C-alpha positions as semicolon CSV with decimal commas, in nm:
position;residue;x (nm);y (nm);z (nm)
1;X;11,757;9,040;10,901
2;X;11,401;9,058;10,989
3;X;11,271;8,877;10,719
4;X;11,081;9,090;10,530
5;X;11,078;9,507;10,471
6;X;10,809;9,781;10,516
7;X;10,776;10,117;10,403
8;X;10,524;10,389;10,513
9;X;10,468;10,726;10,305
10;X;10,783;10,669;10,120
11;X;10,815;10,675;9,818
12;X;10,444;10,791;9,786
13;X;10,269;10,959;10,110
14;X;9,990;10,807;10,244
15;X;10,076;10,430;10,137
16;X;10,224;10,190;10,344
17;X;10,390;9,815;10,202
18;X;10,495;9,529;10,362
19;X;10,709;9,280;10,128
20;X;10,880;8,920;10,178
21;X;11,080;8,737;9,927
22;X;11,027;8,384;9,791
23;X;11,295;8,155;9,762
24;X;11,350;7,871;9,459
25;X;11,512;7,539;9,491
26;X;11,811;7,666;9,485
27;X;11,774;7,934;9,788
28;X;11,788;8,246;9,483
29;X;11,534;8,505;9,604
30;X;11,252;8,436;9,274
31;X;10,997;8,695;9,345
32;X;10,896;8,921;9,642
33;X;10,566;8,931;9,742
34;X;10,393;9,286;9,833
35;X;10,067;9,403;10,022
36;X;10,010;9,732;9,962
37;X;9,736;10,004;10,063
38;X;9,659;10,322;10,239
39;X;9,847;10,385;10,550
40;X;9,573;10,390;10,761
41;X;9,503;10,038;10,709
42;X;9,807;9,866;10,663
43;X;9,956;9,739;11,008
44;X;10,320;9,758;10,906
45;X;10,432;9,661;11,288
46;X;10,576;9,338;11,366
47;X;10,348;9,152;11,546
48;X;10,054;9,276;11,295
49;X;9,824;8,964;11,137
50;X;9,959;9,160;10,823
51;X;10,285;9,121;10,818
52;X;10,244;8,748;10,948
53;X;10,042;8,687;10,624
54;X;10,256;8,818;10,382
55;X;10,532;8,609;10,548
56;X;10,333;8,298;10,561
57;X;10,272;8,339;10,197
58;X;10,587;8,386;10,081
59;X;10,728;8,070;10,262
60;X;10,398;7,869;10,108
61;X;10,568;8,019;9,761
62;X;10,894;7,922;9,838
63;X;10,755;7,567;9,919
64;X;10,577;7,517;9,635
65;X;10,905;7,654;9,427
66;X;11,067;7,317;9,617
67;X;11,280;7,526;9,879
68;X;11,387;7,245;10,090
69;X;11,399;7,485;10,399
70;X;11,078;7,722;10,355
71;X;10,925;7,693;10,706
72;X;11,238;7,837;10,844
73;X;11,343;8,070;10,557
74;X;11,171;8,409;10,744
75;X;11,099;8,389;11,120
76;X;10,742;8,331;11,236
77;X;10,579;8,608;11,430
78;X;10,857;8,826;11,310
């Protein structure tokens, strides 16, 4: 729904992960794309610059794998 998922301390305390998938041509998820690090410094809430890369990345992927709809795949600012 959102777009993307994030995880803090689970499944390993202390780490947190924000992930977004990248679509082909043919809308199939390909690959997910993850950032992941010590709690403390990743910003796993919404509006953080964080999760706003890894989203613009993964719709840059999903361009570059010729999804005709990228830009609107995963909502900006999510």
């Amino acid at each position: 729904e959102r777009g993307y998922a994030t995880t803090v301390g689970r499944p390993v305390p202390g780490v947190a992960a924000i992930s977004a998938p990248v679509f082909d041509h043919g809308g199939q998820i390909a690959f997910v794309v993850t950032a992941i690090g010590p709690a403390g410094l990743v910003d796993t809430r919404p509006q953080s610059p964080q999760v706003q890369a890894v989203l613009d990345y993964a719709r840059a992927l999903s361009g570059q794998l010729g999804h005709p709809e990228a830009a609107s795949l995963l909502p900006a600012g999510a």
